[in-house]
mmCIF file of C-alpha atoms in Angstrom:
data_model
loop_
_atom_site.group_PDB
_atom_site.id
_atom_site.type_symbol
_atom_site.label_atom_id
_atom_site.label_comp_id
_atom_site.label_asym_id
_atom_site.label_seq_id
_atom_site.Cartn_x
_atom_site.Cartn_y
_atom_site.Cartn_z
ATOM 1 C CA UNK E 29 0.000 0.000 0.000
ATOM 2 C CA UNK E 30 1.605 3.446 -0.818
ATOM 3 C CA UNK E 31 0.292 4.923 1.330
ATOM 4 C CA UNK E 32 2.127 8.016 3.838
ATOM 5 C CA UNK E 33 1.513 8.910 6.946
ATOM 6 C CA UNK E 34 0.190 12.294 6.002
ATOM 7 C CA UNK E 35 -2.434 10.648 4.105
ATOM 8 C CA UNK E 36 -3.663 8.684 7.602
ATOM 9 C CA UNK E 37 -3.635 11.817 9.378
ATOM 10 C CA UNK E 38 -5.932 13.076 6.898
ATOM 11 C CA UNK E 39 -8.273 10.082 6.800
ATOM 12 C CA UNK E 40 -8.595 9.341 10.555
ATOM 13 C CA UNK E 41 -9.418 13.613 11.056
ATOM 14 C CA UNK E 42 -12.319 12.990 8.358
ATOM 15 C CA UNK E 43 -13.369 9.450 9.685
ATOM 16 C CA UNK E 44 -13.332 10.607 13.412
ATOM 17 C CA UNK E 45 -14.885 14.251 12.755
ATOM 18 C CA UNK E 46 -17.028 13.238 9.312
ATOM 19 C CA UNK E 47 -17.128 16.038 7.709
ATOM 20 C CA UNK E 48 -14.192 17.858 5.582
ATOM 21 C CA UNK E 49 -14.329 21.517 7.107
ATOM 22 C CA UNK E 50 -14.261 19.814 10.809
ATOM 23 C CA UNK E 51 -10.872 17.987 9.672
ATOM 24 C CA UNK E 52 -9.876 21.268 7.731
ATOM 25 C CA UNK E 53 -10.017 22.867 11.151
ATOM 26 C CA UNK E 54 -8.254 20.631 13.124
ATOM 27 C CA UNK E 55 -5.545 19.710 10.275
ATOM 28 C CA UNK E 56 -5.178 23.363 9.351
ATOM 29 C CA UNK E 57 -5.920 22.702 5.916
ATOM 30 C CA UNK E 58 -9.013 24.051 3.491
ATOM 31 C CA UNK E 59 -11.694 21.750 2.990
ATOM 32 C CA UNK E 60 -11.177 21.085 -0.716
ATOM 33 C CA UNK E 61 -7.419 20.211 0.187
ATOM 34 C CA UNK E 62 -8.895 17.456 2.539
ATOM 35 C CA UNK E 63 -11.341 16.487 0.014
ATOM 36 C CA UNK E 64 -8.392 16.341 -2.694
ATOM 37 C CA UNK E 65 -6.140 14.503 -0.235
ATOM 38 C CA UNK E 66 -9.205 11.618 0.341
ATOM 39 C CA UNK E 67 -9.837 11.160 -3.106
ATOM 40 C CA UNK E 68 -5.999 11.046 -3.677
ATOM 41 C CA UNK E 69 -5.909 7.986 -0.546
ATOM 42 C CA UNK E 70 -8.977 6.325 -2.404
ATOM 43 C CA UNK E 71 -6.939 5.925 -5.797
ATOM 44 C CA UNK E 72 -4.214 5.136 -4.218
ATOM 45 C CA UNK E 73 -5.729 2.061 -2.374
ATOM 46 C CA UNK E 74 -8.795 1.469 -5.506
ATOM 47 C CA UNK E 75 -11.019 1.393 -3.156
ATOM 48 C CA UNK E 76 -13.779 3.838 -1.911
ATOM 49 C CA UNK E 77 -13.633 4.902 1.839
ATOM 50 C CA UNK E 78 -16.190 7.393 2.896
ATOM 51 C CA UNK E 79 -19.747 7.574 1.341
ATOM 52 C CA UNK E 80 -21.462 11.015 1.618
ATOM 53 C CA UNK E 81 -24.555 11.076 3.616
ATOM 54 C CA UNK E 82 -26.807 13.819 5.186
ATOM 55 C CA UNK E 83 -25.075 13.185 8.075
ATOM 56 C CA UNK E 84 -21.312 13.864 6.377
ATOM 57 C CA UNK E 85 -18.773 11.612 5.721
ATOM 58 C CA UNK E 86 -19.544 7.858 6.528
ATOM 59 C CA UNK E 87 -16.982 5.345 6.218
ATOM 60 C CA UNK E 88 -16.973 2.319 3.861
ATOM 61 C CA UNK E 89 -16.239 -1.548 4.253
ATOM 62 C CA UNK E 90 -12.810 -0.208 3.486
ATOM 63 C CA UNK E 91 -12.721 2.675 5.158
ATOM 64 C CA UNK E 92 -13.684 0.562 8.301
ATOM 65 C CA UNK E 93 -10.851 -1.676 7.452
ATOM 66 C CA UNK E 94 -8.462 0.790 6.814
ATOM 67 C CA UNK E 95 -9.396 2.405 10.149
ATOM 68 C CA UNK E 96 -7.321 0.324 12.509
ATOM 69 C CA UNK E 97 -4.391 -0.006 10.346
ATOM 70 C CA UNK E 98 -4.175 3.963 10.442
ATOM 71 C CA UNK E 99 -5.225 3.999 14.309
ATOM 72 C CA UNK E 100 -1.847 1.391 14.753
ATOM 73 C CA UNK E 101 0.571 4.248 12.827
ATOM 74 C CA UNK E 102 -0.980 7.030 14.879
ATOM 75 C CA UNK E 103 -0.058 4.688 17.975
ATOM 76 C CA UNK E 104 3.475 4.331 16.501
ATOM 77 C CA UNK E 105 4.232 7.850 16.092
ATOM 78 C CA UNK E 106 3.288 8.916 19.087
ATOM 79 C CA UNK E 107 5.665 6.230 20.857
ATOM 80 C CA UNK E 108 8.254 7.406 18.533
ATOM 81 C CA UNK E 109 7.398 10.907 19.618
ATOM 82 C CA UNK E 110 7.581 10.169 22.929
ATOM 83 C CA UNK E 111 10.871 7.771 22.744
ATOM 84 C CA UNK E 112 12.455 10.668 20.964
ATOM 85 C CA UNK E 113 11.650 13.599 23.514
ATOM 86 C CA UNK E 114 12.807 11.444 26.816
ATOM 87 C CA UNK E 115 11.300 10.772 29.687
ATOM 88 C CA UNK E 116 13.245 13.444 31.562
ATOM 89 C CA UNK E 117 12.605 17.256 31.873
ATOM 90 C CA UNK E 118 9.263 19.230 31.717
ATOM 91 C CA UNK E 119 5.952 18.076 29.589
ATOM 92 C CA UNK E 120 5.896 19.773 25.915
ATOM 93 C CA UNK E 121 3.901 19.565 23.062
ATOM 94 C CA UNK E 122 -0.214 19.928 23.122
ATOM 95 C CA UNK E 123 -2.719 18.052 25.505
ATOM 96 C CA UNK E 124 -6.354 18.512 25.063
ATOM 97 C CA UNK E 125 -8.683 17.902 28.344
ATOM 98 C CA UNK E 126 -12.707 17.594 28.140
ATOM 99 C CA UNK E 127 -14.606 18.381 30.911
ATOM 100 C CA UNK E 128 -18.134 19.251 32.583
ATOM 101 C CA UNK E 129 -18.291 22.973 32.628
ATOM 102 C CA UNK E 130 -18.492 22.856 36.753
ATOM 103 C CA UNK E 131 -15.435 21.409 37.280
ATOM 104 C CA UNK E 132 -13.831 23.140 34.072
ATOM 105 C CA UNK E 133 -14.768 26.556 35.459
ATOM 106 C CA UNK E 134 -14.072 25.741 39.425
ATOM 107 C CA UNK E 135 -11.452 23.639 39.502
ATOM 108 C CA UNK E 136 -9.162 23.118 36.263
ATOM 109 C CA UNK E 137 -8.021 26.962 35.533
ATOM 110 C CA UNK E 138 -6.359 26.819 38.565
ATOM 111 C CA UNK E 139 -4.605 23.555 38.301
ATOM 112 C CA UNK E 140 -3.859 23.727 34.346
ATOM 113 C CA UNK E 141 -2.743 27.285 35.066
ATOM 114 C CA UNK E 142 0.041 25.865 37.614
ATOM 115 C CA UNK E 143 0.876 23.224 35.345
ATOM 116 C CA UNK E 144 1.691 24.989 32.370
ATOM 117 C CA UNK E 145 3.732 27.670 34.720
ATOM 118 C CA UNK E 146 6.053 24.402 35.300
ATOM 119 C CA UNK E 147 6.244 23.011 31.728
ATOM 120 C CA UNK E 148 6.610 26.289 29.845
ATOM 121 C CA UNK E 149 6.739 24.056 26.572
ATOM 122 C CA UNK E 150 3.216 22.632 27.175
ATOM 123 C CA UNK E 151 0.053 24.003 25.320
ATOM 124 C CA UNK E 152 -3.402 22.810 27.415
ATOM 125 C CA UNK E 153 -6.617 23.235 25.837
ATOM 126 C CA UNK E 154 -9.898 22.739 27.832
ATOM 127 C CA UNK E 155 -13.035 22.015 26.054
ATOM 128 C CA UNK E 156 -15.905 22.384 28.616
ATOM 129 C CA UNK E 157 -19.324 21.431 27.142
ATOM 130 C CA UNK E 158 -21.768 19.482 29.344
ATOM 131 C CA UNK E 159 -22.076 16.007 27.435
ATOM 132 C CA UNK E 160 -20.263 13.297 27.286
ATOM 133 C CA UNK E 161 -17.162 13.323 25.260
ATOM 134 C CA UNK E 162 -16.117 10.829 22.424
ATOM 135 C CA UNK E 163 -12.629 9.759 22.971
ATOM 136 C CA UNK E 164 -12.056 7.105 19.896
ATOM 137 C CA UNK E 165 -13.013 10.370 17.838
ATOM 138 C CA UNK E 166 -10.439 12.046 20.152
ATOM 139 C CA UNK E 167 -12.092 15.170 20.420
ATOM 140 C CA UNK E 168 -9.918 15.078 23.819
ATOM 141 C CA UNK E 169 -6.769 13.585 25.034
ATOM 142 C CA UNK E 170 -8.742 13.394 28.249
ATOM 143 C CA UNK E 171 -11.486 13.244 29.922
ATOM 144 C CA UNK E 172 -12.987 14.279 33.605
ATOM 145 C CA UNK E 173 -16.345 12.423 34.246
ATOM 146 C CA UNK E 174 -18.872 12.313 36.678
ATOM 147 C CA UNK E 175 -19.369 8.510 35.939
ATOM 148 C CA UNK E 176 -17.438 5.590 34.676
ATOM 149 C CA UNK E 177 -17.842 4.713 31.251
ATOM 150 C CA UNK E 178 -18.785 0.679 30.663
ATOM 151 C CA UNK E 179 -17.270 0.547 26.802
ATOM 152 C CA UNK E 180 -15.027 1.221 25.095
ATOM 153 C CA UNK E 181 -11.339 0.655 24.752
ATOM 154 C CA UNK E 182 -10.819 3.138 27.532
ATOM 155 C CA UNK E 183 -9.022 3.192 31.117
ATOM 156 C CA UNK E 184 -10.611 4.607 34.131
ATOM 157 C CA UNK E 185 -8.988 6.325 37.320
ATOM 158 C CA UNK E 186 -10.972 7.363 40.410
ATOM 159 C CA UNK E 187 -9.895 11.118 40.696
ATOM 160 C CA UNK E 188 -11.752 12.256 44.437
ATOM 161 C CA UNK E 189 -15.141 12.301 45.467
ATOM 162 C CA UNK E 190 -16.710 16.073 46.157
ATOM 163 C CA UNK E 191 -19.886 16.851 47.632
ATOM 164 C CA UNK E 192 -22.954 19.141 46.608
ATOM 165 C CA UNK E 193 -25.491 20.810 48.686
ATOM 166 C CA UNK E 194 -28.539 22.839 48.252
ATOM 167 C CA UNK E 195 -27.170 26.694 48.658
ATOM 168 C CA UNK E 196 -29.210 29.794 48.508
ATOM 169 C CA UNK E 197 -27.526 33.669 48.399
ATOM 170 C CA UNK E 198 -28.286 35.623 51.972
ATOM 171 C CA UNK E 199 -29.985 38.073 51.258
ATOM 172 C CA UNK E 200 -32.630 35.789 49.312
ATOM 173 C CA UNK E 201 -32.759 33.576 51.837
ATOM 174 C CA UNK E 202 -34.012 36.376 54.419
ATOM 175 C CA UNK E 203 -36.521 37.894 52.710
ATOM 176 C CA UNK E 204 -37.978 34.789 51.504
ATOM 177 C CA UNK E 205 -40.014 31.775 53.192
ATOM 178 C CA UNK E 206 -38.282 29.867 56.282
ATOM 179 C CA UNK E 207 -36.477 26.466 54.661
ATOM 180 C CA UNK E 208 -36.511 23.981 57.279
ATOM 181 C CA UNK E 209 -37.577 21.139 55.865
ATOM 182 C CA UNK E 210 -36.851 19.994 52.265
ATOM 183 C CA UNK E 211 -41.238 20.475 51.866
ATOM 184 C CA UNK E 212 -40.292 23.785 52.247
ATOM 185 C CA UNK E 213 -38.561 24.004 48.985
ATOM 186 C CA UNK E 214 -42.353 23.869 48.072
ATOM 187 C CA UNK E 215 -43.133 27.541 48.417
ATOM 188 C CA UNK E 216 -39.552 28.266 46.213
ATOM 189 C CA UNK E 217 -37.827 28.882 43.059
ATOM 190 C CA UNK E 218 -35.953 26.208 41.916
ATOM 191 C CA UNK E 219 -32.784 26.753 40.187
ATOM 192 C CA UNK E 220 -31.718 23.283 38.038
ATOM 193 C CA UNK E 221 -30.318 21.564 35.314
ATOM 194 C CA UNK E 222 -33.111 21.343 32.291
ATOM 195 C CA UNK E 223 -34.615 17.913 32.986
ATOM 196 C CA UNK E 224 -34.406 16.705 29.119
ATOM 197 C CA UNK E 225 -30.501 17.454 28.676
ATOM 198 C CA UNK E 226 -29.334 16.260 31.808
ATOM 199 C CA UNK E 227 -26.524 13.689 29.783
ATOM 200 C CA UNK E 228 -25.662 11.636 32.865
ATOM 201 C CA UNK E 229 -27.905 10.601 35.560
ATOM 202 C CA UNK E 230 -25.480 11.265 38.482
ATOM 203 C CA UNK E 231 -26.119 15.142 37.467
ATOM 204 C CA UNK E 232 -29.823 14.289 38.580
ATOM 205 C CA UNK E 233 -29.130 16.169 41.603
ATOM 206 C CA UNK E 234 -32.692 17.441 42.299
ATOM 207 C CA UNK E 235 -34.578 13.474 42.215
ATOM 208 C CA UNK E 236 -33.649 13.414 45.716
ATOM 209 C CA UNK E 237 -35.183 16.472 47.281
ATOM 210 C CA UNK E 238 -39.158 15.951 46.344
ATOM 211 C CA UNK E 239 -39.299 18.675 43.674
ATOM 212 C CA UNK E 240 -41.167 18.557 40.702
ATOM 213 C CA UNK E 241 -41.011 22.077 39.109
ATOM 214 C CA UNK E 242 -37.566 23.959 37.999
ATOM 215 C CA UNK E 243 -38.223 27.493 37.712
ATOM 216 C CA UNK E 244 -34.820 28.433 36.214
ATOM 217 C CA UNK E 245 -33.460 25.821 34.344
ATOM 218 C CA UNK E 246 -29.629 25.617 32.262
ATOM 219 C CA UNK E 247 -27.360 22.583 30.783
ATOM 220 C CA UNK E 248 -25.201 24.754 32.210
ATOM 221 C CA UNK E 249 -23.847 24.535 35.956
ATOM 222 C CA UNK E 250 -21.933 27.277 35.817
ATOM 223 C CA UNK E 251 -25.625 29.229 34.449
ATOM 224 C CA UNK E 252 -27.393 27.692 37.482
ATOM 225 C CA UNK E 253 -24.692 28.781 40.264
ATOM 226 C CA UNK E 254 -24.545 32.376 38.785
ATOM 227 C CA UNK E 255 -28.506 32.248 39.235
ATOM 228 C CA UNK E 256 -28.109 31.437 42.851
ATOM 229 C CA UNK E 257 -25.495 34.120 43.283
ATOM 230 C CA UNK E 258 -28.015 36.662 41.936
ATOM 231 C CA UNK E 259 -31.101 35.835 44.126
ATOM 232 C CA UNK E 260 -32.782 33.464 41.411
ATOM 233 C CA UNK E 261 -33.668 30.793 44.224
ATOM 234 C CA UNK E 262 -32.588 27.432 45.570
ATOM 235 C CA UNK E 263 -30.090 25.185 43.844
ATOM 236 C CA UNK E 264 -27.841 22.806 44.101
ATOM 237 C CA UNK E 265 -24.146 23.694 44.262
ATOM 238 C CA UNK E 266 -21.040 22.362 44.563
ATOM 239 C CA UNK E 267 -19.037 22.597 47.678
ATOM 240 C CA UNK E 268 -15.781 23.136 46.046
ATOM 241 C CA UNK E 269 -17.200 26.365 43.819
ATOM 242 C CA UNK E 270 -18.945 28.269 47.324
ATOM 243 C CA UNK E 271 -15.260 29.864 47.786
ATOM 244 C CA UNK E 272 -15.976 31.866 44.476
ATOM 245 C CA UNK E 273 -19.497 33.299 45.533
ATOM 246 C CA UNK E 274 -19.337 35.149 48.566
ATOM 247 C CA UNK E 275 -22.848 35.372 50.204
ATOM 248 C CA UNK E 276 -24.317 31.964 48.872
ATOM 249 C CA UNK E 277 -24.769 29.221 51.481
ATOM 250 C CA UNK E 278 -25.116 25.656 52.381
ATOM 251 C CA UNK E 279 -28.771 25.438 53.826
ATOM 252 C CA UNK E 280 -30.607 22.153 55.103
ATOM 253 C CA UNK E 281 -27.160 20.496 55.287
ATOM 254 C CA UNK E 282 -28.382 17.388 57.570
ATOM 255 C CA UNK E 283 -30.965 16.393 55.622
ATOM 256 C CA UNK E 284 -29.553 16.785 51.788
ATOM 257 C CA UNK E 285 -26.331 16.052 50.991
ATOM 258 C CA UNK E 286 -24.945 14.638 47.844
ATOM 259 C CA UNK E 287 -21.614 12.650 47.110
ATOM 260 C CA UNK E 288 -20.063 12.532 43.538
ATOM 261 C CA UNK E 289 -17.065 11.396 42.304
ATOM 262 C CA UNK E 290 -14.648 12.872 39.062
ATOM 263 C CA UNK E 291 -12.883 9.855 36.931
ATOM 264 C CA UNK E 292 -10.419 10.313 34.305
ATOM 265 C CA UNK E 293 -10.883 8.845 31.238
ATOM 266 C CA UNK E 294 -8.209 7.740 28.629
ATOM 267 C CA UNK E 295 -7.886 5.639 25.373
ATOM 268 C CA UNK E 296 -6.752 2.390 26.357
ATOM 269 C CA UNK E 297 -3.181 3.089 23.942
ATOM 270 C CA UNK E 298 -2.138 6.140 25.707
ATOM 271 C CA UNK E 299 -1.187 4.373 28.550
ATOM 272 C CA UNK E 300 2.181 3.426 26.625
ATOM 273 C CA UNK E 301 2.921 7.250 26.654
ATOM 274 C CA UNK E 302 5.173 8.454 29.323
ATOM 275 C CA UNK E 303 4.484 12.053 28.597
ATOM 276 C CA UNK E 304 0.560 11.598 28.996
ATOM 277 C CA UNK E 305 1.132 9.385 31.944
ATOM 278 C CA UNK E 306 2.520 11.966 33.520
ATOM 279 C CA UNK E 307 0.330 14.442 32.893
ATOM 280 C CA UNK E 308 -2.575 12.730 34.062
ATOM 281 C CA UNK E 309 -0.546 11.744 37.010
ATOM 282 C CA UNK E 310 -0.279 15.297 37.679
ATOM 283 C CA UNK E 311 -3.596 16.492 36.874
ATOM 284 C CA UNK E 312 -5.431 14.032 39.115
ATOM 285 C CA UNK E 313 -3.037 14.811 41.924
ATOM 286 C CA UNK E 314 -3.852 18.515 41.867
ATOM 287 C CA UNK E 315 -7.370 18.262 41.206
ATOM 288 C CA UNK E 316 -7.349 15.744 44.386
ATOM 289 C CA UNK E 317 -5.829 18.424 46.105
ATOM 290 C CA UNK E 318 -7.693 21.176 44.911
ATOM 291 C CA UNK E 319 -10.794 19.722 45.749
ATOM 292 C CA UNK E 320 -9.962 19.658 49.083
ATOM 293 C CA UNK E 321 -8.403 22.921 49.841
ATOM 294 C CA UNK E 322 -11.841 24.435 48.548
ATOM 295 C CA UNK E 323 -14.178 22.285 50.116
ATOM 296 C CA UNK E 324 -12.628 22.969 52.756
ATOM 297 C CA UNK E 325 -12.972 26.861 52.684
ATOM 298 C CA UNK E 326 -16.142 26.136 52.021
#
């Protein structure tokens, strides 16, 4: 098969991403050069390997085929990357982390920011979006989740638990109804996640208290705690973010309180690479310990 490596890069951005512009963007390249350098492959091998759908690019019977041959010479390069640069000395090159937007907004811009001030050669990008990401498309390196995936050729590492309580700013809290019992919450405005786009069921935070109505609803928890900050109602919030909003607190603490845990999630091949070994040594030791710290000044 002649075949070069370039050419695989381009095929597994289009099969991963399926669509030409979304490669484009991630290979630097316009999409007609992508499209030129896939029809270029598909001579090459006589043999068609994406069909064109509504969707975007689908692969083929050979496209599928092809896909784990090309996955195998992205595996070797990076060992050869790695090999090459040594174990020793600080972290370079570019690591991509996906995360929930709570604990990519509370917790990571801290930590990231005192990694990179140690590895001056390393680039960290942070993609918070609350979903679940795809890491065989590698839209991340990494991955912080709320839950353990169960497929997948992935590996999974416990990270720290954290906890969550219902939290309400002061000043809300004393002009408002007495909350003394979670039936209280009755008379209320509930601050939540949007029932229909909550994307893991450990974020189902509010099935525990008895409410049935979310007055102010986001996908977003970083939407939901700014709510609470600005006298929108009664929410739940995460222990480890109260530092940042002065004025909101913990309320009914004895009888709701939630325990969650963050996992870090990586394809099952990295684990051959030093340099993202260590990084995600790092990052869960920092986010362990950042956790803490803030749950504590909480």
């Amino acid at each position: 098969m002649d075949a070069s490596w370039d050419d695989m890069r381009v095929f597994l951005a289009v099969a991963r991403l399926e669509s030409l512009s979304a490669a484009g963007r991630t290979l630097k390249l316009d999409p007609a050069t992508v499209g030129r350098r896939v029809a270029r492959l598909e001579e090459k091998l006589a043999a068609p390997l994406f069909a064109k759908s509504p969707t975007g690019y689908a692969l083929t019977d050979a496209g599928q085929r092809l896909l784990g041959h090309a996955e195998r010479a992205e595996q070797a390069m990076q060992d050869a990357a790695e090999e090459m640069a040594g174990q020793a000395g600080g972290l370079s090159g570019q690591i991509r982390i996906g995360a929930p937007d709570g604990v990519a907004n509370f917790l990571l811009p801290q930590v990231c920011t005192e990694i990179a001030k140690e590895n001056p050669d390393l680039d960290i990008q942070l993609v918070a979006l609350p979903r679940v990401f795809n890491l065989t498309r590698r839209e991340a390196d990494m991955v912080i989740a709320v839950s353990p995936p169960n497929a997948g050729r992935l590996t999974v590492q416990k990270i720290t638990d954290y906890k969550l309580h219902l939290a309400a700013v002061r000043w809300y809290l004393r002009q408002s109804p007495p909350i003394q019992t979670l039936a209280d919450l009755r008379a209320h405005r509930i601050v939540g996640y949007i029932p229909d786009m909550i994307f893991d069921k450990e974020l189902d935070y509010l099935g525990e208290t008895g409410v049935e109505r979310v007055t102010l609803a986001s996908n977003s928890v970083s939407v939901q705690t700014n709510w609470i900050r600005r006298g929108g109602g009664v929410g739940v919030v995460h222990d480890f973010a109260l530092p940042w909003f002065p004025g909101v607190q913990k309320i009914l603490t004895e009888q709701f309180s939630l325990t969650r845990s963050f996992y870090l999630v990586r394809h099952a091949d990295d684990r051959r690479l030093e340099r993202m070994n260590r990084f995600a040594e790092t990052l869960c030791d920092r986010v362990r310990a950042e956790v803490l710290r803030l749950e504590g000044g909480a």
